[in-house]
Amino acid sequence: MGFMNKLYIGGEWREASDGGTFEVLNPADESVITTVSSGTTDDAVACINAADAAFDGWAALSPRERGEILRKAYELFIKQIDDIAQLITLENGKAGGDAIGEARYAAEFFRWYAEEAVRSDGHLGMAPATGARILVHQKPAGISVLVTPWNYPAAMGTRKIGPALAAGCPVIVKPASETPLTMLALMPILSEAGVPPGVVNILPSRSSGAVVSKMLSDPRVRVVSFTGSTEVGRKLLHAAADNIVKPAMELGGNAPFIVCKDADIEAAADGLMVAKMRNLGEACTAANRIYVHESIKDKFIAIFSKKMAALKMGNGVEPDVDVGPLVNAETRDKVEYFVSDAISKGAKLELGGVKPNIPGFFYPPTVLSNVPDDADCLSDEIFGPVAAIQTFTDEKEVIEKSNSTEYGLVAYLYTEDVRRGLSLSEKLEFGMIGLNRGLVSDPAAPFGGVKQSGLGREGGKEGMLEFQETQYISTEW
Ligand code: NAP
Ligand code: MG
């Protein structure tokens, strides 16, 4: 199997300026899939030059023309969706169902922003004191640097590329070094769809800090859109400060999953299967702290554990596998640590909890109950297939506990009383709420967090604003 494994700059594939490469591993068997060119700071400058040369032409196309190109990219993506999903599994490890789910989600950002490209609103007003006219419209913000994580190798890229292109901005994508192949494989699709050379450039690099800093120090770069850890996001905000580069940050999460005493227990257990096990828990949206009302705890844990026990673990390329390997040894070892730490502090192991002795970064679906407050898995992102369950009796307390984190990405809440559900939702300090749903991600919805989970929104109408600048013209007639 051949892979796109070079830098893509100004519509051409090239080696890194110093000839450097890095390896990409298959997490299912730890073998090397291929090597990929590792971009340098000189290559980063070449990307900006290419984007700069392409900017005016791209921004001058009519919104309809940009929309049609994105629509074509969506259609070409769908034609190749099985191959793209396989590539996701190969480099990330996730099971086939998760990979095809991601691929569809990823493609939808091209379709959604094909439709949004022609719906960029402005408004007209009148100055109260003078009667002068206030004309407000949106302009493309400029060259945008997009930095993406390994957990959704396709979707975290398209969720940025779609709105940036719709808005008229050229981009440079810096994919995660664990999983650069999927994003590289999307370049021929974009090119065939009619994206001109230089509008989308991709810079895989092992020296991510150096190449991204180099780009942010160039005054031509106007937007940095990052998805990844809060720790790296903070560094990028510091780097963006020097040139006042517009930041969009999708950072970490620590999602509570609250099951009230009047919840539909079966539906809540199904919802938790999605909120916990989609992408085998390697998601910023993954349910990390599970709070079940004391009165229904035994029934809930029994139903949920049975569903978890039915999942089949194995190499994600095999058709009936639900749970693939984690992305790398570090992630797997961290998950193993969280489980042993919780058990040593008094948690009860209901299911799983034993790392299999086989090649690949596997860890089985695991359920912990009675997790004590001081267990590390409650304050850190688990990022793996481990459900950490606590109980509660008082609703006010569980909301306070849910809010007692520096994160604020997503919270899940199950109750049959919609009025209570809405009023508790409002009290939760999170950018997104799954009310009787274990899944909030949708291209048409504004995805994003509050507090240290981020700045800005991706998807929906809001997603395009990250790549636009508002201009106001004062005039009179
Ligand atoms: P990460 O370590 O922060 O890396 C994310 C990206 O940043 C990668 O491309 C990485 O490149 C790059 N990077 C690392 N250090 C950098 C630096 N000093 N300067 C510039 N770029 C740098 O995150 P991850 O481990 O890939 O992903 C897991 C994290 O992402 C979790 O915290 C998760 O919650 C978060 N996440 C958030 C969302 C959301 O929408 N809120 C979605 C998915 C994931 P290299 O790969 O080369 O290091
Ligand atoms: Mg990393």
Coordinates of C-alpha atoms and ligand atoms in Angstrom, one line a residue:
M1 CA 0.0 0.0 0.0
G2 CA 1.4 3.4 -1.0
F3 CA 1.0 6.4 1.3
M4 CA 1.1 10.1 0.8
N5 CA 4.0 10.8 3.2
K6 CA 5.6 14.1 2.2
L7 CA 5.0 17.7 2.8
Y8 CA 2.3 19.3 0.6
I9 CA 3.2 22.9 -0.1
G10 CA 1.8 25.1 -2.9
G11 CA 0.2 22.1 -4.5
E12 CA 3.3 20.0 -4.7
W13 CA 4.7 17.1 -2.7
R14 CA 8.1 17.7 -1.3
E15 CA 10.7 16.3 1.1
A16 CA 11.7 18.2 4.2
S17 CA 14.3 20.8 3.5
D18 CA 16.8 18.8 5.6
G19 CA 15.6 15.4 4.4
G20 CA 14.4 14.5 7.8
T21 CA 11.6 11.9 8.4
F22 CA 9.8 10.3 11.3
E23 CA 8.0 6.9 11.7
V24 CA 4.3 6.3 12.0
L25 CA 3.3 3.2 14.0
N26 CA 0.4 0.8 13.8
P27 CA -0.9 0.7 17.4
A28 CA -2.4 -2.8 16.8
D29 CA 0.9 -4.5 16.4
E30 CA 3.5 -1.8 17.0
S31 CA 4.9 -2.2 13.4
V32 CA 6.2 0.8 11.4
I33 CA 3.6 1.7 8.7
T34 CA 5.8 4.2 6.9
T35 CA 8.0 7.2 7.4
V36 CA 6.8 10.7 6.8
S37 CA 8.8 13.9 6.0
S38 CA 9.4 16.0 9.0
G39 CA 8.9 19.7 8.2
T40 CA 11.5 22.3 9.3
T41 CA 11.2 26.0 10.1
D42 CA 12.3 26.7 6.5
D43 CA 9.4 24.5 5.2
A44 CA 7.1 26.4 7.6
V45 CA 8.1 29.7 5.8
A46 CA 7.6 28.0 2.5
C47 CA 4.1 27.1 3.6
I48 CA 3.3 30.7 4.5
N49 CA 4.7 32.0 1.2
A50 CA 2.5 29.5 -0.7
A51 CA -0.5 30.5 1.3
D52 CA 0.2 34.1 0.9
A53 CA 0.5 33.8 -2.9
A54 CA -2.8 31.9 -3.0
F55 CA -4.8 34.2 -0.6
D56 CA -6.0 36.9 -2.9
G57 CA -7.2 34.6 -5.6
W58 CA -9.1 32.3 -3.1
A59 CA -10.7 35.2 -1.3
A60 CA -11.8 36.8 -4.6
L61 CA -13.8 33.7 -5.7
S62 CA -17.5 34.2 -5.1
P63 CA -18.8 32.4 -2.0
R64 CA -20.8 30.2 -4.3
E65 CA -17.6 29.1 -6.1
R66 CA -15.9 28.3 -2.8
G67 CA -19.0 26.5 -1.7
E68 CA -19.2 24.4 -4.9
I69 CA -15.5 23.3 -4.4
L70 CA -16.2 22.2 -0.8
R71 CA -19.3 20.4 -2.0
K72 CA -17.2 18.5 -4.5
A73 CA -14.7 17.7 -1.8
Y74 CA -17.5 16.2 0.2
E75 CA -18.6 14.0 -2.6
L76 CA -15.1 12.8 -3.4
F77 CA -14.6 12.1 0.3
I78 CA -17.7 10.0 0.4
K79 CA -16.6 8.0 -2.7
Q80 CA -13.4 7.1 -0.9
I81 CA -14.8 6.8 2.6
D82 CA -14.0 3.2 3.2
D83 CA -10.3 3.7 2.3
I84 CA -10.1 6.7 4.5
A85 CA -11.7 4.9 7.4
Q86 CA -9.2 2.1 7.0
L87 CA -6.3 4.5 7.1
I88 CA -7.7 6.0 10.3
T89 CA -7.8 2.5 11.9
L90 CA -4.3 1.8 10.6
E91 CA -2.6 4.8 12.1
N92 CA -4.9 5.5 15.1
G93 CA -6.0 2.0 16.1
K94 CA -9.7 2.7 16.5
A95 CA -12.2 0.0 15.5
G96 CA -13.8 -0.1 12.1
G97 CA -17.2 1.3 13.4
D98 CA -15.5 4.2 15.1
A99 CA -13.4 4.9 12.1
I100 CA -16.3 5.0 9.6
G101 CA -18.2 7.1 12.1
E102 CA -15.3 9.6 12.2
A103 CA -14.9 9.6 8.4
R104 CA -18.6 10.4 7.9
Y105 CA -18.4 13.2 10.6
A106 CA -15.3 14.5 8.9
A107 CA -16.8 14.6 5.5
E108 CA -19.9 16.4 6.8
F109 CA -17.8 19.5 7.6
F110 CA -17.1 20.0 3.9
R111 CA -20.8 19.6 3.1
W112 CA -22.0 21.9 6.0
Y113 CA -19.5 24.6 5.2
A114 CA -20.3 24.3 1.4
E115 CA -23.7 25.4 2.5
E116 CA -22.5 28.1 5.0
A117 CA -20.1 29.7 2.5
V118 CA -23.0 31.5 0.9
R119 CA -24.6 32.6 4.2
S120 CA -22.2 35.0 5.7
D121 CA -24.4 37.7 7.2
G122 CA -23.7 41.4 7.8
H123 CA -26.1 44.1 9.0
L124 CA -27.0 47.7 8.4
G125 CA -27.7 50.2 11.2
M126 CA -27.9 53.8 12.0
A127 CA -25.8 55.8 14.4
P128 CA -28.3 57.0 17.1
A129 CA -26.8 60.5 17.5
T130 CA -25.8 61.4 13.9
G131 CA -27.9 59.2 11.7
A132 CA -24.7 58.0 9.9
R133 CA -25.0 54.5 8.5
I134 CA -23.3 51.6 10.1
L135 CA -22.4 48.9 7.6
V136 CA -21.1 45.7 9.1
H137 CA -19.7 42.8 7.0
Q138 CA -17.3 39.9 7.3
K139 CA -13.9 39.6 5.6
P140 CA -11.6 36.5 5.6
A141 CA -9.3 36.8 8.6
G142 CA -6.2 35.7 6.7
I143 CA -3.6 32.9 6.7
S144 CA -4.7 30.3 9.3
V145 CA -2.5 27.8 11.0
L146 CA -4.4 24.7 12.0
V147 CA -2.9 22.3 14.6
T148 CA -4.7 19.0 15.1
P149 CA -4.5 16.0 17.6
W150 CA -4.3 12.3 16.9
N151 CA -7.6 11.1 18.3
Y152 CA -9.6 12.2 15.3
P153 CA -7.0 12.3 12.5
A154 CA -9.6 13.3 9.8
A155 CA -12.4 15.2 11.6
M156 CA -10.3 17.5 13.7
G157 CA -8.7 18.7 10.5
T158 CA -11.9 19.0 8.3
R159 CA -13.7 20.8 11.2
K160 CA -11.1 23.6 10.7
I161 CA -10.4 23.4 6.9
G162 CA -14.1 23.5 6.0
P163 CA -14.9 26.9 7.7
A164 CA -11.6 28.4 6.8
L165 CA -12.0 27.7 3.1
A166 CA -15.6 28.8 3.2
A167 CA -14.5 32.1 4.7
G168 CA -11.8 32.6 2.1
C169 CA -8.7 31.9 4.2
P170 CA -5.7 29.8 3.0
V171 CA -4.5 27.3 5.6
I172 CA -1.4 25.4 6.8
V173 CA -2.3 22.2 8.6
K174 CA 0.1 20.7 11.2
P175 CA -1.3 17.2 11.9
A176 CA -0.4 15.2 15.0
S177 CA 2.8 13.2 14.5
E178 CA 1.1 10.0 15.7
T179 CA -1.4 10.2 12.8
P180 CA -0.4 12.4 9.9
L181 CA -1.4 9.9 7.1
T182 CA -5.2 10.5 7.0
M183 CA -4.9 14.3 6.6
L184 CA -2.2 13.8 3.9
A185 CA -4.5 11.5 2.1
L186 CA -7.2 14.2 1.9
M187 CA -4.9 16.5 -0.1
P188 CA -5.6 14.8 -3.5
I189 CA -9.3 15.0 -2.7
L190 CA -9.2 18.8 -2.1
S191 CA -7.0 19.3 -5.2
E192 CA -9.3 17.3 -7.4
A193 CA -12.3 19.2 -6.0
G194 CA -10.7 22.4 -7.3
V195 CA -8.9 23.9 -4.3
P196 CA -6.1 25.9 -6.0
P197 CA -2.4 25.2 -5.1
G198 CA -1.3 27.0 -1.9
V199 CA -4.8 27.3 -0.4
V200 CA -4.4 24.1 1.7
N201 CA -0.8 23.2 2.7
I202 CA 0.2 20.5 5.1
L203 CA 3.2 20.4 7.3
P204 CA 3.8 17.2 9.2
S205 CA 6.7 17.7 11.6
R206 CA 8.3 16.1 14.6
S207 CA 9.5 19.6 15.6
S208 CA 5.9 20.9 16.2
G209 CA 6.9 23.5 18.7
A210 CA 9.5 25.0 16.4
V211 CA 7.5 25.1 13.2
V212 CA 4.3 26.4 14.8
S213 CA 6.3 29.1 16.7
K214 CA 8.0 30.1 13.4
M215 CA 4.6 30.5 11.7
L216 CA 3.0 32.4 14.6
S217 CA 5.9 34.9 14.5
D218 CA 5.2 35.7 10.9
P219 CA 2.9 38.8 10.7
R220 CA 1.1 37.3 7.7
V221 CA -0.4 34.6 9.9
R222 CA -3.7 35.9 11.4
V223 CA -5.4 32.9 12.9
V224 CA -4.2 29.9 15.0
S225 CA -6.8 27.2 15.4
F226 CA -5.7 24.4 17.8
T227 CA -7.3 21.2 19.0
G228 CA -5.3 19.3 21.6
S229 CA -4.3 19.4 25.2
T230 CA -4.8 22.4 27.5
E231 CA -1.1 22.4 28.3
V232 CA -0.1 22.9 24.6
G233 CA -3.0 25.3 24.0
R234 CA -1.6 27.5 26.8
K235 CA 1.8 27.6 25.1
L236 CA 0.2 28.5 21.8
L237 CA -1.8 31.3 23.4
H238 CA 1.5 32.7 24.7
A239 CA 3.1 32.4 21.3
A240 CA 0.0 34.0 19.6
A241 CA 0.3 37.0 22.0
D242 CA 3.3 38.5 20.4
N243 CA 1.6 39.3 17.1
I244 CA -1.9 39.3 18.5
V245 CA -2.9 36.3 16.4
K246 CA -6.6 35.4 16.6
P247 CA -6.9 32.1 18.6
A248 CA -9.4 29.4 18.5
M249 CA -8.7 26.7 21.1
E250 CA -10.4 23.3 21.5
L251 CA -8.7 21.9 24.6
G252 CA -9.1 19.1 27.1
G253 CA -12.3 18.1 29.0
N254 CA -13.4 16.3 32.1
A255 CA -17.0 15.5 31.4
P256 CA -19.4 14.6 34.2
F257 CA -22.2 12.1 33.3
I258 CA -25.1 12.5 35.8
V259 CA -27.8 9.9 36.1
C260 CA -30.7 11.3 38.2
K261 CA -33.0 9.0 40.2
D262 CA -35.9 9.5 37.7
A263 CA -33.7 8.7 34.6
D264 CA -34.6 6.0 32.1
I265 CA -31.9 3.6 33.3
E266 CA -31.6 1.6 30.1
A267 CA -31.4 4.7 28.0
A268 CA -28.8 6.2 30.4
A269 CA -26.6 3.1 30.2
D270 CA -26.8 3.2 26.4
G271 CA -26.0 6.9 26.5
L272 CA -23.0 6.2 28.7
M273 CA -21.8 3.5 26.3
V274 CA -21.6 6.2 23.6
A275 CA -20.2 9.0 25.9
K276 CA -17.6 6.6 27.3
M277 CA -16.7 4.2 24.6
R278 CA -17.0 6.1 21.4
N279 CA -13.4 6.2 20.1
L280 CA -12.6 3.9 23.0
G281 CA -12.6 6.8 25.4
E282 CA -9.9 8.7 23.5
A283 CA -12.1 11.8 23.2
C284 CA -12.2 15.2 24.8
T285 CA -15.9 14.6 25.1
A286 CA -15.6 11.3 26.9
A287 CA -17.6 10.8 30.1
N288 CA -14.8 11.0 32.7
R289 CA -16.7 11.3 36.1
I290 CA -19.9 9.3 36.3
Y291 CA -22.4 10.2 39.0
V292 CA -25.3 7.8 39.5
H293 CA -28.1 8.4 42.0
E294 CA -27.6 6.2 45.0
S295 CA -31.1 4.7 44.7
I296 CA -30.5 3.2 41.2
K297 CA -26.8 2.5 41.5
D298 CA -26.9 -1.3 41.6
K299 CA -29.3 -1.7 38.7
F300 CA -27.4 0.9 36.6
I301 CA -24.0 -0.7 37.2
A302 CA -25.3 -4.2 36.4
I303 CA -26.9 -3.1 33.1
F304 CA -23.9 -0.9 32.1
S305 CA -21.3 -3.6 33.0
K306 CA -23.2 -6.2 31.0
K307 CA -23.0 -3.9 27.9
M308 CA -19.3 -3.2 28.5
A309 CA -18.6 -7.0 28.9
A310 CA -20.2 -7.7 25.5
L311 CA -17.6 -5.5 23.6
K312 CA -15.0 -7.4 21.6
M313 CA -11.4 -6.2 21.8
G314 CA -9.0 -6.8 18.9
N315 CA -7.3 -5.4 15.9
G316 CA -9.6 -2.6 14.6
V317 CA -9.3 -3.9 11.0
E318 CA -11.3 -7.0 11.8
P319 CA -15.0 -6.6 11.1
D320 CA -16.6 -7.6 14.4
V321 CA -14.2 -5.7 16.7
D322 CA -15.6 -2.9 18.9
V323 CA -12.5 -1.9 20.9
G324 CA -9.2 -1.4 19.1
P325 CA -5.9 -0.6 20.7
L326 CA -5.1 2.8 22.3
V327 CA -2.9 5.1 20.2
N328 CA 0.4 4.5 21.9
A329 CA 2.2 2.9 24.9
E330 CA 2.1 6.2 26.9
T331 CA -1.7 6.5 26.6
R332 CA -2.1 2.8 27.5
D333 CA 0.3 3.0 30.5
K334 CA -1.6 6.1 31.8
V335 CA -4.9 4.3 31.6
E336 CA -3.4 1.3 33.5
Y337 CA -2.0 3.7 36.1
F338 CA -5.5 5.4 36.6
V339 CA -7.1 2.0 37.3
S340 CA -4.4 0.8 39.8
D341 CA -4.4 4.2 41.5
A342 CA -8.2 4.1 42.0
I343 CA -8.2 0.5 43.2
S344 CA -5.4 1.2 45.7
K345 CA -7.4 4.1 47.1
G346 CA -10.5 1.9 47.6
A347 CA -12.4 1.7 44.2
K348 CA -14.2 -1.6 43.4
L349 CA -13.3 -3.3 40.1
E350 CA -16.5 -4.4 38.5
L351 CA -15.1 -5.4 35.1
G352 CA -11.8 -5.5 33.1
G353 CA -8.8 -3.9 34.7
V354 CA -6.1 -6.3 33.4
K355 CA -3.8 -5.3 30.5
P356 CA -3.5 -8.2 28.1
N357 CA -0.1 -9.7 27.4
I358 CA -0.1 -9.3 23.6
P359 CA 1.6 -6.9 21.2
G360 CA -0.3 -3.7 20.5
F361 CA -1.4 -1.0 22.9
F362 CA -4.6 -2.8 24.1
Y363 CA -6.5 -2.1 27.3
P364 CA -9.9 -3.8 28.0
P365 CA -13.3 -2.1 28.8
T366 CA -13.2 -1.5 32.5
V367 CA -15.8 -0.5 35.1
L368 CA -14.9 0.9 38.5
S369 CA -17.5 1.7 41.2
N370 CA -17.1 3.4 44.6
V371 CA -14.3 5.5 43.1
P372 CA -13.0 7.7 45.9
D373 CA -12.8 11.5 45.5
D374 CA -9.0 11.5 45.6
A375 CA -8.5 9.0 42.7
D376 CA -6.4 10.7 39.9
C377 CA -8.8 9.5 37.2
L378 CA -11.4 12.0 38.5
S379 CA -9.2 15.0 38.1
D380 CA -7.3 14.0 34.9
E381 CA -8.6 13.0 31.5
I382 CA -8.6 9.1 31.5
F383 CA -8.5 9.0 27.6
G384 CA -9.3 5.3 27.6
P385 CA -12.0 2.7 28.0
V386 CA -12.4 3.0 31.8
A387 CA -15.7 4.1 33.4
A388 CA -15.2 5.6 36.9
I389 CA -18.5 5.6 38.8
Q390 CA -19.5 7.5 42.0
T391 CA -22.9 7.9 43.6
F392 CA -24.8 11.0 44.8
T393 CA -28.0 11.7 46.7
D394 CA -28.3 15.5 46.5
E395 CA -28.7 17.2 43.2
K396 CA -27.3 20.5 44.3
E397 CA -24.1 18.8 45.5
V398 CA -23.7 16.8 42.3
I399 CA -23.9 20.0 40.2
E400 CA -21.3 21.7 42.4
K401 CA -19.1 18.6 42.2
S402 CA -19.5 18.5 38.4
N403 CA -18.5 22.2 38.2
S404 CA -15.5 21.8 40.4
T405 CA -12.9 21.3 37.6
E406 CA -10.9 23.7 35.6
Y407 CA -12.4 22.2 32.5
G408 CA -15.8 23.1 31.0
L409 CA -16.2 21.3 27.6
V410 CA -19.3 19.0 27.9
A411 CA -21.6 17.5 30.6
Y412 CA -24.2 14.8 30.2
L413 CA -27.4 14.6 32.2
Y414 CA -30.2 12.0 32.3
T415 CA -33.6 12.7 33.8
E416 CA -37.1 12.1 32.6
D417 CA -38.2 15.5 33.9
V418 CA -37.4 17.9 31.1
R419 CA -38.0 21.0 33.2
R420 CA -35.5 19.8 35.8
G421 CA -33.1 18.8 33.0
L422 CA -33.1 22.2 31.5
S423 CA -32.7 24.0 34.8
L424 CA -29.8 21.8 35.8
S425 CA -28.3 22.2 32.4
E426 CA -28.2 25.9 32.9
K427 CA -26.4 25.5 36.2
L428 CA -23.7 23.3 34.6
E429 CA -20.6 25.4 33.7
F430 CA -19.9 23.6 30.4
G431 CA -20.0 24.8 26.7
M432 CA -22.1 21.8 25.7
I433 CA -24.7 19.6 27.5
G434 CA -26.0 16.2 26.4
L435 CA -29.5 16.1 27.9
N436 CA -30.7 12.5 27.7
R437 CA -28.0 12.1 24.9
G438 CA -24.5 10.6 25.1
L439 CA -23.4 12.4 21.9
V440 CA -23.2 16.1 21.3
S441 CA -20.9 16.4 18.3
D442 CA -22.6 17.6 15.1
P443 CA -21.3 19.7 12.2
A444 CA -24.4 22.0 12.5
A445 CA -23.8 22.7 16.2
P446 CA -21.3 25.0 17.9
F447 CA -18.8 22.7 19.5
G448 CA -16.6 24.1 22.2
G449 CA -15.8 24.7 25.9
V450 CA -15.6 27.3 28.6
K451 CA -13.0 27.8 31.3
Q452 CA -9.8 25.9 30.5
S453 CA -11.5 23.8 27.8
G454 CA -11.1 26.5 25.2
L455 CA -11.9 29.7 23.3
G456 CA -14.2 29.9 20.4
R457 CA -16.5 27.3 18.7
E458 CA -16.2 24.9 15.8
G459 CA -19.1 23.8 13.6
G460 CA -22.4 25.5 13.2
K461 CA -22.7 29.1 12.1
E462 CA -20.2 30.1 14.8
G463 CA -17.4 28.0 13.3
M464 CA -16.9 30.3 10.3
L465 CA -16.6 33.4 12.5
E466 CA -13.3 32.1 13.8
F467 CA -11.9 32.7 10.3
Q468 CA -13.5 36.0 9.7
E469 CA -12.9 39.6 10.8
T470 CA -15.8 42.0 11.2
Q471 CA -15.4 45.2 9.3
Y472 CA -17.6 48.2 9.9
I473 CA -17.9 51.0 7.4
S474 CA -19.3 54.3 8.7
T475 CA -20.9 56.3 5.9
E476 CA -23.9 58.5 5.2
W477 CA -26.2 59.1 2.2
Ligands
NAP1 P1 -1.3 17.6 22.2 O1 -0.2 16.8 22.7 O2 -1.7 18.8 22.8 O3 -1.0 17.7 20.6 C1 -1.9 18.3 19.7 C2 -1.2 18.9 18.6 O4 -0.3 19.9 19.0 C3 -0.3 17.9 17.8 O5 -0.4 18.2 16.4 C4 1.0 18.2 18.4 O6 2.1 17.8 17.5 C5 1.0 19.6 18.5 N1 2.0 20.2 19.5 C6 2.5 19.5 20.6 N2 3.3 20.4 21.2 C7 3.3 21.6 20.6 C8 3.9 22.8 20.7 N3 4.8 23.0 21.8 N4 3.7 23.8 19.9 C9 2.9 23.6 18.8 N5 2.2 22.4 18.6 C10 2.4 21.4 19.5 O7 -2.7 16.7 22.2 P2 -2.8 15.2 21.8 O8 -2.1 14.4 22.8 O9 -2.5 15.0 20.4 O10 -4.4 15.1 22.0 C11 -5.1 14.8 23.2 C12 -5.7 16.1 23.8 O11 -6.5 16.8 22.8 C13 -6.6 15.8 24.9 O12 -6.3 16.7 26.0 C14 -8.0 16.1 24.4 O13 -8.9 16.4 25.3 C15 -7.7 17.2 23.4 N6 -8.8 17.2 22.4 C16 -9.7 18.2 22.5 C17 -10.7 18.3 21.5 C18 -11.7 19.4 21.6 O14 -12.3 19.7 20.6 N7 -11.8 20.2 22.6 C19 -10.8 17.3 20.5 C20 -9.9 16.3 20.5 C21 -8.9 16.3 21.5 P3 2.9 16.4 17.8 O15 2.0 15.3 17.5 O16 4.0 16.5 16.8 O17 3.4 16.5 19.2
MG2 MG 0.8 14.4 22.1

